[in-house]
Coordinates of C-alpha atoms in Angstrom, one line a residue:
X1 CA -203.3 -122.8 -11.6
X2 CA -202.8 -120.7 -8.6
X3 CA -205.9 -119.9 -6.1
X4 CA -205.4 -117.1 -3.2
X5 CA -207.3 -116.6 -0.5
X6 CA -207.4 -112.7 0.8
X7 CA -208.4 -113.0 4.4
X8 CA -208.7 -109.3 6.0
X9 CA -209.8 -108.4 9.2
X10 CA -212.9 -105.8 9.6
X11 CA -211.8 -102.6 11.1
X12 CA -209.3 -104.4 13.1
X13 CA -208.5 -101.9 16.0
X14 CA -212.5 -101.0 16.8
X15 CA -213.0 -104.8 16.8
X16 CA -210.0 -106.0 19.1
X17 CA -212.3 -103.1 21.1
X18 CA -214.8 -104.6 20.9
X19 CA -213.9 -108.3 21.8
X20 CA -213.2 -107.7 25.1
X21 CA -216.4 -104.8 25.5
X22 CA -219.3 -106.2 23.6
X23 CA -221.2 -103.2 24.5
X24 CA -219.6 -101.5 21.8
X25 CA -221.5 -103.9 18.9
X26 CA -223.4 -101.3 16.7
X27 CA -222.2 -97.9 18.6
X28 CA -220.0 -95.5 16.3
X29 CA -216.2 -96.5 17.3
X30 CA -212.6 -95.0 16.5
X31 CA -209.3 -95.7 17.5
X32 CA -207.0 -93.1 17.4
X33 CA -203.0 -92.5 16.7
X34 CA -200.2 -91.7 18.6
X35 CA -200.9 -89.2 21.0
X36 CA -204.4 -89.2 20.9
X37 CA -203.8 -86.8 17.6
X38 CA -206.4 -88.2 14.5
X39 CA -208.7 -91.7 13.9
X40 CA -206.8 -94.3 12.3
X41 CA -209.4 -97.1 12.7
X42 CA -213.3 -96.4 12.4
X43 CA -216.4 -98.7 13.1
X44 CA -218.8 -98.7 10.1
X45 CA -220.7 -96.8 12.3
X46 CA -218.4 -94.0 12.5
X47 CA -217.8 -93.8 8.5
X48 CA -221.6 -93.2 8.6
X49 CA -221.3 -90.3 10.6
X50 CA -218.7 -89.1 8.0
X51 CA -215.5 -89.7 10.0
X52 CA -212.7 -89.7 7.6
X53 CA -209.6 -91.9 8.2
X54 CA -207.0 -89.8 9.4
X55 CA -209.3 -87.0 10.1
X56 CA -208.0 -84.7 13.6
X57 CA -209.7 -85.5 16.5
X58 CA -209.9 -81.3 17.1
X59 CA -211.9 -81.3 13.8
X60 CA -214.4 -84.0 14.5
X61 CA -215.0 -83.4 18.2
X62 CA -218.7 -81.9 18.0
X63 CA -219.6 -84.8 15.8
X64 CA -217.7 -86.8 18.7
X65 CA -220.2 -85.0 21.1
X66 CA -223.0 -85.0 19.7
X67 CA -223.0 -89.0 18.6
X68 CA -221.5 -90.6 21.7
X69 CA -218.9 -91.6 19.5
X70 CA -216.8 -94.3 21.3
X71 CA -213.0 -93.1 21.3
X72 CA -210.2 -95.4 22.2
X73 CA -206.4 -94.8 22.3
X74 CA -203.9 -97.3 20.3
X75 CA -203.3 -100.1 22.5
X76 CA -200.4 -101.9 20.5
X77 CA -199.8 -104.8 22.7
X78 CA -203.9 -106.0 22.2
X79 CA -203.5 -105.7 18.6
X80 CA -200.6 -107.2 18.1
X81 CA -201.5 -110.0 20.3
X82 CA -204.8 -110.6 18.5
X83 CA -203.2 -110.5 15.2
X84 CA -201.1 -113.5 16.4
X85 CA -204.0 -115.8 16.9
X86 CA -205.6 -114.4 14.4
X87 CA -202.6 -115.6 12.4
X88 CA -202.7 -119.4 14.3
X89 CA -206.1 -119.7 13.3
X90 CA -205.6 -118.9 9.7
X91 CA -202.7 -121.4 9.7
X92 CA -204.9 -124.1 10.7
X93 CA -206.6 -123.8 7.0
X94 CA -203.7 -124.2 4.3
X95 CA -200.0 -125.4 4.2
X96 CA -198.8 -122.2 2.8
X97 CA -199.7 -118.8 4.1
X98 CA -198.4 -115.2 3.7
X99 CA -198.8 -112.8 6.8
X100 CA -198.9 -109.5 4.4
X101 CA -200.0 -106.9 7.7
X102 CA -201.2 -107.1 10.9
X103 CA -204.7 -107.4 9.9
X104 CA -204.1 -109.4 6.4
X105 CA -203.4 -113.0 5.1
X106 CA -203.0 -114.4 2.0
X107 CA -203.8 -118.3 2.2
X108 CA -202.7 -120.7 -0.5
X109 CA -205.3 -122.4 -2.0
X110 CA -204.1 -123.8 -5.2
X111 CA -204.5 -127.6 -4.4
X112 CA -208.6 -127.1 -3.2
X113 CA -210.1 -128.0 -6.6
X114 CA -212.0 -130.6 -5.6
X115 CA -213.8 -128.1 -2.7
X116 CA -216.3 -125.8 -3.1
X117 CA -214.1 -122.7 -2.1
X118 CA -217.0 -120.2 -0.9
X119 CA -218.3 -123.0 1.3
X120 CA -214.6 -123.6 2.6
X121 CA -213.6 -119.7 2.7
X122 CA -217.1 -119.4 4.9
X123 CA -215.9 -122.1 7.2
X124 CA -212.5 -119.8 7.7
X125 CA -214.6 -117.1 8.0
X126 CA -216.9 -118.8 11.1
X127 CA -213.8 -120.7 12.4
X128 CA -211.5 -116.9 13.0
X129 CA -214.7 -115.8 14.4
X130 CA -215.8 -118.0 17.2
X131 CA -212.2 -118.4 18.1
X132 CA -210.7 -115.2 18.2
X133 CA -214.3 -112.7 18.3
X134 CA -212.3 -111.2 15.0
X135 CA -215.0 -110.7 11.8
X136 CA -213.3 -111.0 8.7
X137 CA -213.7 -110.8 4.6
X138 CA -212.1 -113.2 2.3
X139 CA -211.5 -112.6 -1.2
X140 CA -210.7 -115.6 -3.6
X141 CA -208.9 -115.4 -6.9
X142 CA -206.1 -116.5 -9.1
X143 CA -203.9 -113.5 -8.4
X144 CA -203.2 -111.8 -5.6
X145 CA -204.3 -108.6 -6.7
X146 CA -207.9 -110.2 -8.0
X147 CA -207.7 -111.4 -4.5
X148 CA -207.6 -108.0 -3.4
X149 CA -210.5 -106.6 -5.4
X150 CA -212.7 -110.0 -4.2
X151 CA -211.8 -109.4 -0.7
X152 CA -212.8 -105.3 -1.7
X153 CA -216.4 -106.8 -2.7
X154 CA -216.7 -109.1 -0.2
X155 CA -216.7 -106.9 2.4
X156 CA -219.6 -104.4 0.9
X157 CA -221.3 -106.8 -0.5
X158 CA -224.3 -108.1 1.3
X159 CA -225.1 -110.5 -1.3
X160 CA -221.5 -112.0 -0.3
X161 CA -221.9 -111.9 2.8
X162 CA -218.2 -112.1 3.5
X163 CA -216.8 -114.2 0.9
X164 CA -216.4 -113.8 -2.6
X165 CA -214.9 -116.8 -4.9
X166 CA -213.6 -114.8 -8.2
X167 CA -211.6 -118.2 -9.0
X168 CA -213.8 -119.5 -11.9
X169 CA -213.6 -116.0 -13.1
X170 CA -217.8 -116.8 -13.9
X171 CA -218.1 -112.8 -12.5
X172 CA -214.9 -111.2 -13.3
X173 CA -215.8 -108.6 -16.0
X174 CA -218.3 -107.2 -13.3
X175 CA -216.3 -107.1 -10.7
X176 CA -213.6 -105.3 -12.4
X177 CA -216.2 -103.0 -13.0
X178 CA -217.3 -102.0 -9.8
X179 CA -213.9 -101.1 -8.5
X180 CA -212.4 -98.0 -9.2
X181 CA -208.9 -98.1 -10.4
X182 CA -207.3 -95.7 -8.0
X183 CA -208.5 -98.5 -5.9
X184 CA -206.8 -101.2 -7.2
X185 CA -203.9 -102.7 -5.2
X186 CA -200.8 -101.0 -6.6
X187 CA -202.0 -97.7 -8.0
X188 CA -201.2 -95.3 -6.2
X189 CA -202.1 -91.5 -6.3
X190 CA -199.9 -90.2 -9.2
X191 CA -200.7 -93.3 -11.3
X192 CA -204.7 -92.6 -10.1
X193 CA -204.5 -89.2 -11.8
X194 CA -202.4 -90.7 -15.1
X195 CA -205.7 -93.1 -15.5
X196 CA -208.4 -90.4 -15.0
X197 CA -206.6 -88.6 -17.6
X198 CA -206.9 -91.3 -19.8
X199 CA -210.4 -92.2 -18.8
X200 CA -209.1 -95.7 -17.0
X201 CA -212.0 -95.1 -14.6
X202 CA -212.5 -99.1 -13.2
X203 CA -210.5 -102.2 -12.6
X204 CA -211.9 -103.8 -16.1
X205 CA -210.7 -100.7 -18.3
X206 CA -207.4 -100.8 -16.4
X207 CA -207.2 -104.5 -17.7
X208 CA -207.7 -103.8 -21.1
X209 CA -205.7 -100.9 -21.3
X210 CA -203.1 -100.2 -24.3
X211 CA -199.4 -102.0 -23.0
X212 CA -197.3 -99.5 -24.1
X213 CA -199.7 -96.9 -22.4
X214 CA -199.2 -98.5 -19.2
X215 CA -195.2 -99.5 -19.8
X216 CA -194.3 -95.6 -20.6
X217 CA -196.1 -94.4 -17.1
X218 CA -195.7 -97.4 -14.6
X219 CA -193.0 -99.3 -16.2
X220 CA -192.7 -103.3 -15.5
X221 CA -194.3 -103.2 -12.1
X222 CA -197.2 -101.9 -14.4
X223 CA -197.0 -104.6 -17.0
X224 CA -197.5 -106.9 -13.9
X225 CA -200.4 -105.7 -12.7
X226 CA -202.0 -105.9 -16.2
X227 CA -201.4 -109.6 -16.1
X228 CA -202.4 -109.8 -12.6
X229 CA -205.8 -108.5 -13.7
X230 CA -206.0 -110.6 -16.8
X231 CA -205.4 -113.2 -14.2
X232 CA -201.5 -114.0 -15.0
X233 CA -200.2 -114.9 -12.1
X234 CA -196.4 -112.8 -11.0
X235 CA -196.8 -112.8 -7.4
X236 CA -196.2 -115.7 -5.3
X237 CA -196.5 -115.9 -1.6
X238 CA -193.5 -115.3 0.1
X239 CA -193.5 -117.1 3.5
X240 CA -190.1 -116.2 4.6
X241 CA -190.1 -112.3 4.9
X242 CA -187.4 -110.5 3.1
X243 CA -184.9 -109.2 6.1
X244 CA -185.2 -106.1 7.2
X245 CA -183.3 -102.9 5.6
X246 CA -183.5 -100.8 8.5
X247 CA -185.4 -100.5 11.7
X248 CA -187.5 -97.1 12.4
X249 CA -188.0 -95.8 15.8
X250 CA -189.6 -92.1 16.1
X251 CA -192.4 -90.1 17.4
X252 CA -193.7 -86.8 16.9
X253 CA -194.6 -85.1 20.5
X254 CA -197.8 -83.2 21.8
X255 CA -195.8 -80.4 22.7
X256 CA -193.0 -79.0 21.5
X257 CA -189.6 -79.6 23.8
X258 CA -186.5 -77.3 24.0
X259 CA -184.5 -79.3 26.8
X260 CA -181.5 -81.1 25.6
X261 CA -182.1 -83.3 28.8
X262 CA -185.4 -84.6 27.6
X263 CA -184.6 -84.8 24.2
X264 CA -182.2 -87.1 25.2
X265 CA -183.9 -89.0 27.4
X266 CA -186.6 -89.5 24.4
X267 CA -183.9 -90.9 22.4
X268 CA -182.5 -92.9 24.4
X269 CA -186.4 -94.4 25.1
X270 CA -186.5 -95.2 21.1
X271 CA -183.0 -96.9 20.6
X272 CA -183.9 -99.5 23.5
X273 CA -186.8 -100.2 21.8
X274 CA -184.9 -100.3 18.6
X275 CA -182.3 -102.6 20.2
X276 CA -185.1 -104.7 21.3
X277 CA -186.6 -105.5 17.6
X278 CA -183.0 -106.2 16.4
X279 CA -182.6 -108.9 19.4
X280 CA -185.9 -110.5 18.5
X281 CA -185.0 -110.1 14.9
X282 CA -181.5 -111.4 16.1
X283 CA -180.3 -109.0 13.6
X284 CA -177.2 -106.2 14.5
X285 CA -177.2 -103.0 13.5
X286 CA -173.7 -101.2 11.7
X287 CA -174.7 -98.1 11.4
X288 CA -177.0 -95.3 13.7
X289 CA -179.1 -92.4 12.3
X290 CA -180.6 -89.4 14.8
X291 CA -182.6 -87.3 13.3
X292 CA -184.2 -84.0 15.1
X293 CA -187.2 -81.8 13.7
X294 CA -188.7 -78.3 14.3
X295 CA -192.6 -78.3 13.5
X296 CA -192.7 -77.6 10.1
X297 CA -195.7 -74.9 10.9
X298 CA -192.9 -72.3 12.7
X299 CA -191.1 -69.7 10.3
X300 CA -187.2 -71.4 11.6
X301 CA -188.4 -75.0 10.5
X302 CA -185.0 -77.2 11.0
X303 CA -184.6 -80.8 10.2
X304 CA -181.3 -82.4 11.3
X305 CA -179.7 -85.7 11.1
X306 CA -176.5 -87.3 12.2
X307 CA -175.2 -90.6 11.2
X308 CA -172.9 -93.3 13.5
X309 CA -171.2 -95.6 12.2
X310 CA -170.7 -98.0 14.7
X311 CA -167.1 -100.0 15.2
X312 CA -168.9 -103.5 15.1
X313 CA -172.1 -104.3 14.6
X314 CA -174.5 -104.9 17.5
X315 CA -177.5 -105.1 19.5
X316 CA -176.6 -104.0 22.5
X317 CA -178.5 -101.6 23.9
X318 CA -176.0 -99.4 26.3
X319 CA -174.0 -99.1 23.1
X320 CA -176.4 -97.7 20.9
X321 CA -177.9 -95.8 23.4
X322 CA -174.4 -94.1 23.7
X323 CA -173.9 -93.6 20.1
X324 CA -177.6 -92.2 19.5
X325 CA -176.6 -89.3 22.7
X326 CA -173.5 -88.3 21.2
X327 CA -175.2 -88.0 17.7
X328 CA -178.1 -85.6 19.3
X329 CA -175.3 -83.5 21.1
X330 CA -174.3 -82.8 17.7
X331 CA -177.0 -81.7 15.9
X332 CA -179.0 -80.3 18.7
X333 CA -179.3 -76.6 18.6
X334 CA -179.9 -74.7 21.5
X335 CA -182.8 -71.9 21.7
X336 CA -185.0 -74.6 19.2
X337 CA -188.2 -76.1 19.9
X338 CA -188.6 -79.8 18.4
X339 CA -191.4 -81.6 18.1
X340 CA -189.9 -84.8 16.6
X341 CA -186.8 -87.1 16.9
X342 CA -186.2 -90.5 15.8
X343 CA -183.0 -92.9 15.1
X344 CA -182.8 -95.4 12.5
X345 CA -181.0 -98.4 12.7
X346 CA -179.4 -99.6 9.4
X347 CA -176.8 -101.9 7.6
X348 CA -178.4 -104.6 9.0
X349 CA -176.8 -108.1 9.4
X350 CA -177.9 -111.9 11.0
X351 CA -176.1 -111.6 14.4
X352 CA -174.3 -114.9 13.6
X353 CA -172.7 -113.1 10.5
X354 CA -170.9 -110.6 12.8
X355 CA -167.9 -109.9 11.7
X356 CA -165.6 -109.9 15.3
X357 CA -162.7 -107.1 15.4
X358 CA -159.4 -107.0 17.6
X359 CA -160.3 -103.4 18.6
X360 CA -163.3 -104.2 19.7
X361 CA -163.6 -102.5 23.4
X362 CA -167.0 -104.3 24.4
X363 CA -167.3 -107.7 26.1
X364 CA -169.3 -109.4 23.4
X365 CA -169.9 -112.5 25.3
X366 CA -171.0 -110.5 28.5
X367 CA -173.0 -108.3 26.5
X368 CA -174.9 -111.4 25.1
X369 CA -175.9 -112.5 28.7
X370 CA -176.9 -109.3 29.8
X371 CA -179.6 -108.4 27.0
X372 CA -181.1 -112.0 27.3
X373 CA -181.5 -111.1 30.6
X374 CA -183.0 -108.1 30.0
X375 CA -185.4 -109.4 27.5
X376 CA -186.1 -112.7 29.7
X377 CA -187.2 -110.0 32.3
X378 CA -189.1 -107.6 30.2
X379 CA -190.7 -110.5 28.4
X380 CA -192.4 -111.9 31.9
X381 CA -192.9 -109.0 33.8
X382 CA -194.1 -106.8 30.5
X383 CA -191.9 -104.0 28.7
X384 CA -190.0 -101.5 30.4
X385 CA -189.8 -103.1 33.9
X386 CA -186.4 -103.0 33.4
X387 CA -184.8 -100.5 31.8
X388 CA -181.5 -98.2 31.3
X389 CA -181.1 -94.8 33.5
X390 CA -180.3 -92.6 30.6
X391 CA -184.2 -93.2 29.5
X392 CA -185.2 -91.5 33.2
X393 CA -187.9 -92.0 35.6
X394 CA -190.1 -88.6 36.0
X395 CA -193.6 -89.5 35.2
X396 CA -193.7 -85.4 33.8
X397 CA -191.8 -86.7 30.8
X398 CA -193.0 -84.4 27.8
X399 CA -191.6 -86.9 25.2
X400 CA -193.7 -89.7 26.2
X401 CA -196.7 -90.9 23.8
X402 CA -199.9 -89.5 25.3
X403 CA -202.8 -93.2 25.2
X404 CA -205.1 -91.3 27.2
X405 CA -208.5 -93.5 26.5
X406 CA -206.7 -97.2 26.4
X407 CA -207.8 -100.3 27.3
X408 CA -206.4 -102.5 29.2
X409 CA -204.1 -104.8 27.8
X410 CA -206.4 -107.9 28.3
X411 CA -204.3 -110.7 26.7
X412 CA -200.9 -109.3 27.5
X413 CA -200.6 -108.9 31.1
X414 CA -201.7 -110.6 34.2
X415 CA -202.9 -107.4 36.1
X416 CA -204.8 -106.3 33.3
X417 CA -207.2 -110.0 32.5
X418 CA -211.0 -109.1 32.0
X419 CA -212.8 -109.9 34.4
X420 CA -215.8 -111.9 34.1
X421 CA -219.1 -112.3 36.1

């Protein structure tokens, strides 16, 4: 029989924070978004104080004020960097695990009979802790998704103190009861309102609900989760992502820019970073999407979008930077004010799978050298010390993401190591 392990990290952002400022431990913390707009990430503290995830930082700035709330720009590169040894740590504790999101793990535990597994998920639990300052919960069941409601309990749950075994399914019923089933992993809103409807109020009435109920609204994916919940098994870790569909890059500005020049500039910014992810993907792109956005608040709202389809496929920067400038010419209208543009790279392929074409123009083999030598450069002296023109230089650049209260990136960059003593 299978056994998961649900290992999530508490409040992740607010405590990377809080690792490298332990003055923070017990003060009301968020971490905000892009451009400094809304909290993504609150301390417990701040939930007490009724800070809603999401919420706009211009609507909760007396409660800000008046609470010494702690407010921290996004600071990506410490995340993602503590999420990696996070990751090594975890690895230490099973043969098979399942990085699901930057702050969750799913750890294979099937083989662990003969081990008490609350005494074992508390010594994972210590372990992350002293070696990366990270707190976490761990949820432990024979489905994923019982995983997920353990992990759910675990967390509140003094009397769990940070680990809850659901395995021997001793405690199930009452679990199930104390979750609410818009809360269980996989229902989403629509599905949350077909339950209340129907009076599906908890995890344990979602279990025993009516098959055919459940097939007509949420079809087979619904089926599953009933037999997840009944403790049937039908998702297995998968260690070896799926490749990627397509790769995202776009930003919504602070202000609201007319200038073709910048526009183009910001574009140009988001396909190198594009580029970059397929490289260390080592994945080529076929295919280029700009896309170009009014606010949607103004009465002349306008959303454009221009696909590229690109002669071979690549990951060259300089290429797709050209391709992404011509698309924006295009679509760009003059007299507009945008407050968002973004390219997506698609039709995605292995970069040793590339087909090669006699009408290729581009010096494939020279390409190759130059963007590892970009990337060997960037990746020692830290992003964007080398870069292409078309991005610019002007430190007034309207399209750049506003991180006005980051950190330093303590575990990323030489210049920036805390200092101690």
């Amino acid at each position: 029989m299978p056994v998961f392990a649900l290992v999530d990290c508490n409040n992740f952002y607010v405590s990377c924070e809080r690792v490298f400022n332990p003055r923070l431990a017990g003060k009301p913390v968020i971490v905000l978004s892009n451009n400094d707009g809304c909290a993504v990430a609150r301390s417990n503290e701040a939930k007490a104080l009724g800070i809603e995830m999401g919420a706009p930082v211009f609507q909760i700035r007396e409660i800000i004020r008046n609470n010494q709330v702690q407010v921290y720009s996004s600071n990506y590169a410490l995340y993602g960097d503590m999420s990696r040894r996070v990751m090594r740590t975890l690895a230490r504790f099973t043969p098979k695990m399942e990085v699901y999101s930057i702050d969750e793990a799913f750890l294979d535990l099937s083989h662990f009979g003969r081990f008490d597994l609350t005494a074992y998920g508390r010594r994972v639990k210590t372990t992350v802790e002293q070696w990366t300052g990270i707190p976490v919960s761990i949820g432990i069941a024979g489905t994923k998704t019982l995983a997920k409601i353990a992990n759910r309990l675990a967390k509140y749950s003094h009397k769990a103190g940070g680990v809850l075994d659901l395995s021997d399914g001793k405690y199930l019923g009452q679990a199930l009861e104390a979750v609410a089933a818009a809360d269980v992993w996989g229902v989403g809103r629509k599905h949350a309102k077909f339950l209340a409807d129907r009076k599906i109020r908890n995890a344990r009435q979602l279990r025993d609900a009516d098959d055919s109920v459940i097939r007509k609204k949420m079809g087979v994916v619904g089926i599953r989760l009933l037999n997840e919940l009944r403790g049937i098994s039908c998702y297995s870790l998968e260690q070896s992502p799926p490749q990627r569909k397509s790769i995202v890059v776009s930003r919504t500005f602070k202000n609201e820019i007319e200038s073709l020049d910048e526009l183009l500039e910001a574009v140009s910014a988001y396909v190198s970073s594009g580029a970059e992810k397929l490289r260390k993907e080592k994945l080529a792109a076929g295919k280029l999407t700009v896309q170009l956005t009014t606010s949607r608040f103004r009465e002349n709202y306008c959303r454009d979008s221009m696909a590229v389809k690109l002669p071979v496929q690549t990951h060259d920067t300089a290429e797709l930077i050209g391709c992404a400038r011509d698309g924006l010419r295009k679509i760009y209208k003059k007299g507009y004010r945008y407050k968002k543009v973004g390219i997506v790279l698609h039709d995605l392929s292995p970069e040793n799978l590339v087909q090669a074409s006699f009408l290729d123009a581009v010096d494939r083999e020279r390409s190759e050298k130059l963007m590892r030598a970009i990337d060997l450069i960037n990746d020692d002296m830290g992003s964007g010390a080398i870069q292409y023109g078309a991005v610019g230089w002007s430190r007034s650049q309207g399209w750049k993401t506003a991180f006005r209260h980051r950190s330093p990136s303590y575990t990323t960059r030489w210049d920036q190591l805390p200092e101690v003593g």
